[in-house]
PDB file of C-alpha atoms in Angstrom:
ATOM      1  CA  MET A 206      19.365 130.649-138.643  1.00  0.00           C
ATOM      2  CA  CYS A 207      19.202 128.007-135.504  1.00  0.00           C
ATOM      3  CA  TRP A 208      20.532 125.222-133.917  1.00  0.00           C
ATOM      4  CA  TYR A 209      18.737 121.884-134.488  1.00  0.00           C
ATOM      5  CA  LYS A 210      19.101 118.531-131.928  1.00  0.00           C
ATOM      6  CA  LEU A 211      19.712 115.472-134.237  1.00  0.00           C
ATOM      7  CA  VAL A 212      18.866 112.220-132.785  1.00  0.00           C
ATOM      8  CA  PHE A 213      20.211 109.117-135.013  1.00  0.00           C
ATOM      9  CA  LYS A 214      18.950 105.458-134.458  1.00  0.00           C
ATOM     10  CA  GLN A 215      21.808 102.824-135.018  1.00  0.00           C
ATOM     11  CA  LYS A 216      20.780 100.241-137.855  1.00  0.00           C
ATOM     12  CA  GLN A 217      24.274  98.683-137.755  1.00  0.00           C
ATOM     13  CA  PRO A 218      27.439  97.849-136.058  1.00  0.00           C
ATOM     14  CA  ILE A 219      29.767 101.039-136.583  1.00  0.00           C
ATOM     15  CA  HIS A 220      33.317 101.185-136.231  1.00  0.00           C
ATOM     16  CA  ILE A 221      34.935 105.023-135.650  1.00  0.00           C
ATOM     17  CA  GLY A 222      38.692 104.617-136.463  1.00  0.00           C
ATOM     18  CA  LYS A 223      40.688 105.624-133.440  1.00  0.00           C
ATOM     19  CA  PHE A 224      43.981 103.681-133.310  1.00  0.00           C
ATOM     20  CA  GLU A 225      45.825 100.562-134.681  1.00  0.00           C
ATOM     21  CA  TRP A 226      47.549  98.806-132.109  1.00  0.00           C
ATOM     22  CA  GLY A 227      49.371  96.096-133.945  1.00  0.00           C
ATOM     23  CA  VAL A 228      46.887  94.038-135.651  1.00  0.00           C
ATOM     24  CA  VAL A 229      44.048  95.547-133.403  1.00  0.00           C
ATOM     25  CA  SER A 230      41.887  98.424-135.113  1.00  0.00           C
ATOM     26  CA  GLU A 231      40.342 100.100-132.380  1.00  0.00           C
ATOM     27  CA  THR A 232      37.044 102.114-132.674  1.00  0.00           C
ATOM     28  CA  GLU A 233      36.360 105.592-130.645  1.00  0.00           C
ATOM     29  CA  ILE A 234      33.232 105.224-127.956  1.00  0.00           C
ATOM     30  CA  PHE A 235      31.609 108.157-129.419  1.00  0.00           C
ATOM     31  CA  ILE A 236      31.048 109.861-132.800  1.00  0.00           C
ATOM     32  CA  PRO A 237      33.429 113.060-133.359  1.00  0.00           C
ATOM     33  CA  GLY A 238      31.788 115.992-134.987  1.00  0.00           C
ATOM     34  CA  TRP A 239      34.094 115.719-137.993  1.00  0.00           C
ATOM     35  CA  THR A 240      33.089 112.154-138.694  1.00  0.00           C
ATOM     36  CA  MET A 241      29.639 113.320-138.417  1.00  0.00           C
ATOM     37  CA  TRP A 242      30.287 116.228-140.484  1.00  0.00           C
ATOM     38  CA  GLY A 243      31.485 113.984-143.186  1.00  0.00           C
ATOM     39  CA  ALA A 244      28.691 111.489-142.967  1.00  0.00           C
ATOM     40  CA  LEU A 245      26.054 114.216-143.400  1.00  0.00           C
ATOM     41  CA  VAL A 246      27.982 116.039-146.233  1.00  0.00           C
ATOM     42  CA  ASN A 247      28.027 112.927-148.273  1.00  0.00           C
ATOM     43  CA  ALA A 248      24.489 111.971-147.507  1.00  0.00           C
ATOM     44  CA  TYR A 249      23.428 115.354-148.718  1.00  0.00           C
ATOM     45  CA  MET A 250      25.708 115.167-151.874  1.00  0.00           C
ATOM     46  CA  ILE A 251      24.113 111.692-153.037  1.00  0.00           C
ATOM     47  CA  LYS A 252      20.888 113.539-152.531  1.00  0.00           C
ATOM     48  CA  ASN A 253      21.513 116.918-154.063  1.00  0.00           C
ATOM     49  CA  LYS A 254      24.256 116.822-156.747  1.00  0.00           C
ATOM     50  CA  ALA A 255      26.702 119.630-156.799  1.00  0.00           C
ATOM     51  CA  LYS A 256      27.269 121.515-159.702  1.00  0.00           C
ATOM     52  CA  ASP A 257      30.957 122.494-159.224  1.00  0.00           C
ATOM     53  CA  LYS A 258      33.664 122.626-156.771  1.00  0.00           C
ATOM     54  CA  ASN A 259      32.314 126.037-155.520  1.00  0.00           C
ATOM     55  CA  GLU A 260      28.918 124.789-154.601  1.00  0.00           C
ATOM     56  CA  ILE A 261      31.028 121.525-153.002  1.00  0.00           C
ATOM     57  CA  GLN A 262      32.654 124.180-150.536  1.00  0.00           C
ATOM     58  CA  GLU A 263      29.345 125.750-149.526  1.00  0.00           C
ATOM     59  CA  ILE A 264      27.922 122.440-148.666  1.00  0.00           C
ATOM     60  CA  GLN A 265      30.800 121.694-146.876  1.00  0.00           C
ATOM     61  CA  LYS A 266      30.496 124.774-144.816  1.00  0.00           C
ATOM     62  CA  ASP A 267      27.030 124.317-144.408  1.00  0.00           C
ATOM     63  CA  PHE A 268      27.737 121.509-142.104  1.00  0.00           C
ATOM     64  CA  GLU A 269      30.387 122.459-140.096  1.00  0.00           C
ATOM     65  CA  THR A 270      29.093 124.167-136.872  1.00  0.00           C
ATOM     66  CA  ILE A 271      28.292 120.751-135.321  1.00  0.00           C
ATOM     67  CA  THR A 272      29.038 119.021-131.862  1.00  0.00           C
ATOM     68  CA  ASN A 273      30.347 115.569-131.179  1.00  0.00           C
ATOM     69  CA  PHE A 274      27.600 113.117-131.181  1.00  0.00           C
ATOM     70  CA  PHE A 275      27.027 110.915-127.877  1.00  0.00           C
ATOM     71  CA  PRO A 276      25.514 107.489-127.139  1.00  0.00           C
ATOM     72  CA  SER A 277      21.956 107.140-125.682  1.00  0.00           C
ATOM     73  CA  PHE A 278      19.627 104.328-124.772  1.00  0.00           C
ATOM     74  CA  ASP A 279      16.093 106.078-124.733  1.00  0.00           C
ATOM     75  CA  GLY A 280      16.810 108.872-127.704  1.00  0.00           C
ATOM     76  CA  GLU A 281      16.532 111.765-125.173  1.00  0.00           C
ATOM     77  CA  THR A 282      19.515 111.832-122.855  1.00  0.00           C
ATOM     78  CA  ILE A 283      23.326 110.932-123.527  1.00  0.00           C
ATOM     79  CA  LEU A 284      25.710 109.401-121.765  1.00  0.00           C
ATOM     80  CA  GLU A 285      27.510 112.303-120.488  1.00  0.00           C
ATOM     81  CA  PRO A 286      31.240 112.190-121.019  1.00  0.00           C
ATOM     82  CA  LYS A 287      33.463 113.025-117.617  1.00  0.00           C
ATOM     83  CA  TYR A 288      36.614 112.291-115.833  1.00  0.00           C
ATOM     84  CA  LYS A 289      36.281 110.330-112.359  1.00  0.00           C
ATOM     85  CA  ASP A 290      39.541 109.477-110.220  1.00  0.00           C
ATOM     86  CA  GLY A 291      41.391 110.152-113.461  1.00  0.00           C
ATOM     87  CA  LYS A 292      39.162 107.812-115.926  1.00  0.00           C
ATOM     88  CA  PHE A 293      37.130 108.894-118.753  1.00  0.00           C
ATOM     89  CA  TYR A 294      33.548 107.989-118.475  1.00  0.00           C
ATOM     90  CA  LEU A 295      30.576 107.993-120.564  1.00  0.00           C
ATOM     91  CA  GLY A 296      27.440 108.112-117.946  1.00  0.00           C
ATOM     92  CA  ASP A 297      27.973 105.603-115.250  1.00  0.00           C
ATOM     93  CA  TYR A 298      30.342 103.493-117.652  1.00  0.00           C
ATOM     94  CA  SER A 299      34.044 103.844-117.349  1.00  0.00           C
ATOM     95  CA  ALA A 300      35.473 103.244-120.863  1.00  0.00           C
ATOM     96  CA  GLU A 301      36.374  99.829-119.975  1.00  0.00           C
ATOM     97  CA  GLU A 302      32.987  98.872-118.788  1.00  0.00           C
ATOM     98  CA  PHE A 303      31.482 100.426-122.050  1.00  0.00           C
ATOM     99  CA  ARG A 304      34.033  98.504-124.017  1.00  0.00           C
ATOM    100  CA  TYR A 305      33.414  95.167-122.115  1.00  0.00           C
ATOM    101  CA  LYS A 306      29.602  95.452-122.525  1.00  0.00           C
ATOM    102  CA  TYR A 307      29.229  97.163-125.928  1.00  0.00           C
ATOM    103  CA  VAL A 308      32.244  96.737-128.031  1.00  0.00           C
ATOM    104  CA  LYS A 309      32.987  93.529-129.996  1.00  0.00           C
ATOM    105  CA  ALA A 310      35.379  92.623-132.165  1.00  0.00           C
ATOM    106  CA  ASP A 311      35.866  90.510-135.568  1.00  0.00           C
ATOM    107  CA  PHE A 312      38.933  89.337-137.340  1.00  0.00           C
ATOM    108  CA  LYS A 313      39.263  90.649-140.977  1.00  0.00           C
ATOM    109  CA  THR A 314      41.845  90.327-143.860  1.00  0.00           C
ATOM    110  CA  ALA A 315      43.646  93.606-145.003  1.00  0.00           C
ATOM    111  CA  VAL A 316      42.671  94.090-148.482  1.00  0.00           C
ATOM    112  CA  GLU A 317      44.765  95.598-151.313  1.00  0.00           C
ATOM    113  CA  PRO A 318      43.467  99.190-152.209  1.00  0.00           C
ATOM    114  CA  ILE A 319      43.774  98.863-155.979  1.00  0.00           C
ATOM    115  CA  SER A 320      43.157  94.802-156.995  1.00  0.00           C
ATOM    116  CA  ARG A 321      40.721  94.521-153.927  1.00  0.00           C
ATOM    117  CA  LYS A 322      42.354  91.236-153.149  1.00  0.00           C
ATOM    118  CA  ALA A 323      43.088  90.090-149.733  1.00  0.00           C
ATOM    119  CA  LYS A 324      46.505  90.632-148.626  1.00  0.00           C
ATOM    120  CA  ASP A 325      48.484  87.732-147.257  1.00  0.00           C
ATOM    121  CA  GLU A 326      48.851  87.040-143.676  1.00  0.00           C
ATOM    122  CA  HIS A 327      47.269  90.541-143.309  1.00  0.00           C
ATOM    123  CA  LEU A 328      44.708  89.358-140.476  1.00  0.00           C
ATOM    124  CA  TYR A 329      43.605  91.863-138.159  1.00  0.00           C
ATOM    125  CA  GLU A 330      41.067  92.424-135.052  1.00  0.00           C
ATOM    126  CA  PHE A 331      38.183  94.934-135.930  1.00  0.00           C
ATOM    127  CA  GLU A 332      36.655  96.637-133.255  1.00  0.00           C
ATOM    128  CA  TYR A 333      32.912  97.808-133.505  1.00  0.00           C
ATOM    129  CA  ILE A 334      29.954  99.281-131.498  1.00  0.00           C
ATOM    130  CA  ILE A 335      26.774  96.938-131.401  1.00  0.00           C
ATOM    131  CA  PRO A 336      23.692  98.588-132.676  1.00  0.00           C
ATOM    132  CA  GLU A 337      22.098  99.336-129.245  1.00  0.00           C
ATOM    133  CA  PHE A 338      21.998 103.049-129.229  1.00  0.00           C
ATOM    134  CA  TYR A 339      20.627 106.040-130.453  1.00  0.00           C
ATOM    135  CA  TRP A 340      23.169 108.846-131.129  1.00  0.00           C
ATOM    136  CA  ILE A 341      22.482 112.517-130.147  1.00  0.00           C
ATOM    137  CA  GLY A 342      24.185 115.870-131.096  1.00  0.00           C
ATOM    138  CA  LEU A 343      23.675 119.568-132.207  1.00  0.00           C
ATOM    139  CA  ILE A 344      24.110 121.290-135.541  1.00  0.00           C
ATOM    140  CA  LYS A 345      23.310 125.022-136.434  1.00  0.00           C
ATOM    141  CA  ILE A 346      21.425 125.494-139.616  1.00  0.00           C
ATOM    142  CA  GLU A 347      21.630 128.528-141.581  1.00  0.00           C
ATOM    143  CA  ASN A 348      20.705 127.375-145.162  1.00  0.00           C
ATOM    144  CA  GLU A 349      16.819 126.574-145.599  1.00  0.00           C
ATOM    145  CA  GLU A 350      17.694 123.604-147.861  1.00  0.00           C
ATOM    146  CA  ILE A 351      19.817 121.999-145.298  1.00  0.00           C
ATOM    147  CA  LYS A 352      16.876 122.278-142.852  1.00  0.00           C
ATOM    148  CA  ASN A 353      14.635 120.562-145.560  1.00  0.00           C
ATOM    149  CA  PHE A 354      17.223 117.850-145.803  1.00  0.00           C
ATOM    150  CA  PHE A 355      16.659 117.059-142.036  1.00  0.00           C
ATOM    151  CA  GLU A 356      12.669 117.748-141.880  1.00  0.00           C
ATOM    152  CA  GLY A 357      12.017 115.919-145.346  1.00  0.00           C
ATOM    153  CA  LYS A 358      12.350 112.209-145.743  1.00  0.00           C
ATOM    154  CA  LYS A 359      14.510 111.011-142.447  1.00  0.00           C
ATOM    155  CA  PRO A 360      18.071 110.678-144.189  1.00  0.00           C
ATOM    156  CA  GLU A 361      20.150 107.697-143.613  1.00  0.00           C
ATOM    157  CA  ILE A 362      23.880 107.993-143.298  1.00  0.00           C
ATOM    158  CA  PHE A 363      26.940 105.759-143.147  1.00  0.00           C
ATOM    159  CA  ILE A 364      29.598 106.513-140.419  1.00  0.00           C
ATOM    160  CA  GLY A 365      33.184 105.186-140.696  1.00  0.00           C
ATOM    161  CA  GLY A 366      34.703 103.686-144.291  1.00  0.00           C
ATOM    162  CA  ASP A 367      33.405 100.114-143.766  1.00  0.00           C
ATOM    163  CA  THR A 368      30.135 100.503-145.253  1.00  0.00           C
ATOM    164  CA  LYS A 369      30.865  97.542-147.816  1.00  0.00           C
ATOM    165  CA  TYR A 370      31.231  95.109-144.846  1.00  0.00           C
ATOM    166  CA  GLY A 371      27.936  95.785-143.616  1.00  0.00           C
ATOM    167  CA  TYR A 372      28.707  98.578-140.774  1.00  0.00           C
ATOM    168  CA  GLY A 373      27.746 102.223-140.253  1.00  0.00           C
ATOM    169  CA  LEU A 374      24.110 102.502-141.096  1.00  0.00           C
ATOM    170  CA  LEU A 375      22.304 105.311-138.924  1.00  0.00           C
ATOM    171  CA  LYS A 376      18.902 106.449-139.689  1.00  0.00           C
ATOM    172  CA  LEU A 377      17.760 109.672-138.456  1.00  0.00           C
ATOM    173  CA  GLU A 378      15.011 109.329-135.972  1.00  0.00           C
ATOM    174  CA  ASP A 379      14.113 112.895-134.968  1.00  0.00           C
ATOM    175  CA  SER A 380      15.232 116.347-135.664  1.00  0.00           C
ATOM    176  CA  LYS A 381      13.925 119.565-133.937  1.00  0.00           C
ATOM    177  CA  GLU A 382      14.951 123.047-133.137  1.00  0.00           C
ATOM    178  CA  ALA A 383      16.862 123.044-130.276  1.00  0.00           C
ATOM    179  CA  LYS A 384      15.547 124.539-126.961  1.00  0.00           C
ATOM    180  CA  ASN A 385      17.896 126.842-124.899  1.00  0.00           C
ATOM    181  CA  GLU A 386      18.020 123.925-122.115  1.00  0.00           C
ATOM    182  CA  ASP A 387      19.664 121.700-124.822  1.00  0.00           C
ATOM    183  CA  LEU A 388      22.164 124.325-125.975  1.00  0.00           C
ATOM    184  CA  GLU A 389      23.023 124.343-121.936  1.00  0.00           C
ATOM    185  CA  ASN A 390      23.038 120.806-121.611  1.00  0.00           C
ATOM    186  CA  TRP A 391      25.640 121.104-124.263  1.00  0.00           C
ATOM    187  CA  ASN A 392      27.667 123.637-122.582  1.00  0.00           C
ATOM    188  CA  LEU A 393      27.035 125.775-125.932  1.00  0.00           C
ATOM    189  CA  SER A 394      26.291 129.537-126.517  1.00  0.00           C
ATOM    190  CA  ASN A 395      23.760 130.478-129.096  1.00  0.00           C
ATOM    191  CA  ASP A 396      26.871 131.748-131.287  1.00  0.00           C
ATOM    192  CA  GLY A 397      28.449 128.402-131.038  1.00  0.00           C
ATOM    193  CA  LYS A 398      31.086 129.396-128.133  1.00  0.00           C
ATOM    194  CA  PRO A 399      31.484 127.204-124.663  1.00  0.00           C
ATOM    195  CA  ASN A 400      29.673 128.646-121.923  1.00  0.00           C
ATOM    196  CA  ASN A 401      30.788 126.243-119.394  1.00  0.00           C
ATOM    197  CA  LYS A 402      34.038 124.720-118.341  1.00  0.00           C
ATOM    198  CA  THR A 403      33.097 121.171-118.582  1.00  0.00           C
ATOM    199  CA  LEU A 404      33.498 119.944-122.155  1.00  0.00           C
ATOM    200  CA  LYS A 405      31.438 117.901-124.389  1.00  0.00           C
ATOM    201  CA  ASN A 406      33.756 118.987-127.344  1.00  0.00           C
ATOM    202  CA  PHE A 407      37.501 119.356-128.024  1.00  0.00           C
ATOM    203  CA  LEU A 408      39.266 122.412-126.867  1.00  0.00           C
ATOM    204  CA  GLU A 409      42.320 123.770-128.632  1.00  0.00           C
ATOM    205  CA  PHE A 410      45.074 123.515-126.352  1.00  0.00           C
ATOM    206  CA  GLU A 411      47.360 126.572-125.455  1.00  0.00           C
ATOM    207  CA  THR A 412      50.007 126.590-122.665  1.00  0.00           C
ATOM    208  CA  ASN A 413      48.141 128.896-120.423  1.00  0.00           C
ATOM    209  CA  ILE A 414      45.087 126.653-119.950  1.00  0.00           C
ATOM    210  CA  LYS A 415      44.726 124.660-116.723  1.00  0.00           C
ATOM    211  CA  PHE A 416      42.434 121.493-116.952  1.00  0.00           C
ATOM    212  CA  GLU A 417      41.578 118.136-115.164  1.00  0.00           C
ATOM    213  CA  GLY A 418      41.179 115.266-117.959  1.00  0.00           C
ATOM    214  CA  GLU A 419      43.246 114.664-120.559  1.00  0.00           C
ATOM    215  CA  LEU A 420      45.203 115.980-123.396  1.00  0.00           C
ATOM    216  CA  LYS A 421      44.656 114.516-127.097  1.00  0.00           C
ATOM    217  CA  LEU A 422      46.937 114.712-130.102  1.00  0.00           C
ATOM    218  CA  ILE A 423      44.084 115.083-133.009  1.00  0.00           C
ATOM    219  CA  PRO A 424      45.445 114.559-136.662  1.00  0.00           C
ATOM    220  CA  GLU A 425      43.473 115.994-139.816  1.00  0.00           C
ATOM    221  CA  LEU A 426      43.630 113.595-142.564  1.00  0.00           C
ATOM    222  CA  ASP A 427      42.723 113.814-146.496  1.00  0.00           C
ATOM    223  CA  PHE A 428      40.654 110.810-147.415  1.00  0.00           C
ATOM    224  CA  ARG A 429      40.201 111.575-151.087  1.00  0.00           C
ATOM    225  CA  GLN A 430      43.299 109.273-151.863  1.00  0.00           C
ATOM    226  CA  ASN A 431      43.739 105.769-151.610  1.00  0.00           C
ATOM    227  CA  THR A 432      46.264 106.121-148.625  1.00  0.00           C
ATOM    228  CA  PRO A 433      45.009 109.357-146.096  1.00  0.00           C
ATOM    229  CA  VAL A 434      47.607 112.198-146.070  1.00  0.00           C
ATOM    230  CA  LEU A 435      47.983 114.035-142.658  1.00  0.00           C
ATOM    231  CA  THR A 436      47.056 117.754-143.199  1.00  0.00           C
ATOM    232  CA  ASP A 437      47.410 119.280-139.643  1.00  0.00           C
ATOM    233  CA  ALA A 438      47.895 117.747-135.892  1.00  0.00           C
ATOM    234  CA  ARG A 439      47.003 119.611-132.987  1.00  0.00           C
ATOM    235  CA  TYR A 440      46.694 118.911-129.464  1.00  0.00           C
ATOM    236  CA  PHE A 441      42.981 119.379-127.870  1.00  0.00           C
ATOM    237  CA  VAL A 442      41.686 119.092-124.555  1.00  0.00           C
ATOM    238  CA  ASN A 443      39.835 116.165-124.634  1.00  0.00           C
ATOM    239  CA  VAL A 444      35.722 115.657-123.793  1.00  0.00           C
ATOM    240  CA  GLY A 445      34.603 115.359-120.254  1.00  0.00           C
ATOM    241  CA  SER A 446      37.516 117.324-118.894  1.00  0.00           C
ATOM    242  CA  THR A 447      36.964 120.203-116.911  1.00  0.00           C
ATOM    243  CA  VAL A 448      38.752 123.568-117.545  1.00  0.00           C
ATOM    244  CA  ASP A 449      39.997 126.127-114.907  1.00  0.00           C
ATOM    245  CA  SER A 450      37.636 129.002-114.777  1.00  0.00           C
ATOM    246  CA  SER A 451      40.012 131.604-115.267  1.00  0.00           C
ATOM    247  CA  ILE A 452      40.636 130.972-118.667  1.00  0.00           C
ATOM    248  CA  ASN A 453      38.795 133.141-121.167  1.00  0.00           C
ATOM    249  CA  ILE A 454      37.257 130.010-123.293  1.00  0.00           C
ATOM    250  CA  SER A 455      34.757 132.669-124.954  1.00  0.00           C
ATOM    251  CA  SER A 456      37.355 133.417-127.656  1.00  0.00           C
ATOM    252  CA  TYR A 457      36.803 130.032-129.186  1.00  0.00           C
ATOM    253  CA  LYS A 458      34.128 128.958-131.442  1.00  0.00           C
ATOM    254  CA  ILE A 459      32.754 125.072-132.625  1.00  0.00           C
ATOM    255  CA  TYR A 460      33.967 123.631-135.817  1.00  0.00           C
ATOM    256  CA  LYS A 461      33.528 120.014-136.463  1.00  0.00           C
ATOM    257  CA  GLY A 462      33.375 119.028-132.344  1.00  0.00           C
ATOM    258  CA  LYS A 463      36.548 121.108-131.923  1.00  0.00           C
ATOM    259  CA  PHE A 464      36.402 124.649-130.389  1.00  0.00           C
ATOM    260  CA  ILE A 465      38.968 126.468-132.206  1.00  0.00           C
ATOM    261  CA  ARG A 466      40.559 129.630-131.132  1.00  0.00           C
ATOM    262  CA  ASN A 467      39.739 132.958-133.060  1.00  0.00           C
ATOM    263  CA  ALA A 468      43.171 133.923-133.892  1.00  0.00           C
ATOM    264  CA  ASN A 469      42.213 137.839-133.643  1.00  0.00           C
ATOM    265  CA  SER A 470      40.901 137.067-130.299  1.00  0.00           C
ATOM    266  CA  PRO A 471      43.331 138.491-127.348  1.00  0.00           C
TER     267      PRO A 471
END
C-alpha cells in the first residue's frame, strides 16, 4: 500500500470539458482527478474484463484515491496552480496567458447521438490543449494487480469524450513509488489528508472556511446515457487557493481530486 507518482506524455490534443458558452466548448487547463479516474478505470477494464457488477465497483474504488494532474514541460516539475493578484496561474502563466499560448480551437458540427448524422446549423468552437506537455499526479495503490497495471507494459489512456476525432491520447511515461517530498509537494499526508493550506486539489466548502482564491460549483454527472444526468453538485474551494490556517482541514480526505469532509469528523 503506497502512493505512486504517475507521469503521462501527451500524444494528441486533449479537450477536458469545462463550460459551454453559446457555441464555444471551453477546455479546462489541468486534468481533474475525476477525469483521470474515469480514464484509468476505462483503460484497466479494457485490459482486464470484470466478471460482474461487484467487481466493476471494486475496480472503480481501487483508483479513487487520486489527485488532480497538472501540466509539466520536463516530466519532473509541474506548473504549480496558484492565485496572484486575484488571477489563477499555472506556474508563471496566468490562465489567460496559458490559453493564448497552448490552447487552440477547431470548428466542429454537432452530431445526433443516435443516428450519428451532423445536425443542421449546429457549428460550434471546440477548444483543445496542444500536445506540448507531460501530465503529473499521484495515486494511492492498495491492490497488487493495479500496481502491476502501471509497472508492466506502459498503458495508454484517453482523456475526454472525443477520442473518435483523434483527441485525448496520453501514454504512461513513468510510474514510481512517491517519496515523502512528492507528498509534501502535493500538500498531502500519507493517509490522503491535506497537510498544507495551499490547495492542489479541490476542498469541499463550508461556511466557516476562509480562503483567498475562488469558489467553484462542481457538478457530478452520470455519463452512462447519451445525455449525461446530474447526480450531485457542491461548492468547492478551487485549486491554487490558500485556506486560513485556523481551519481544521485534517478532517478531509482526498477522493478523485477533491478533499471531501468526513461526515463523522467534528
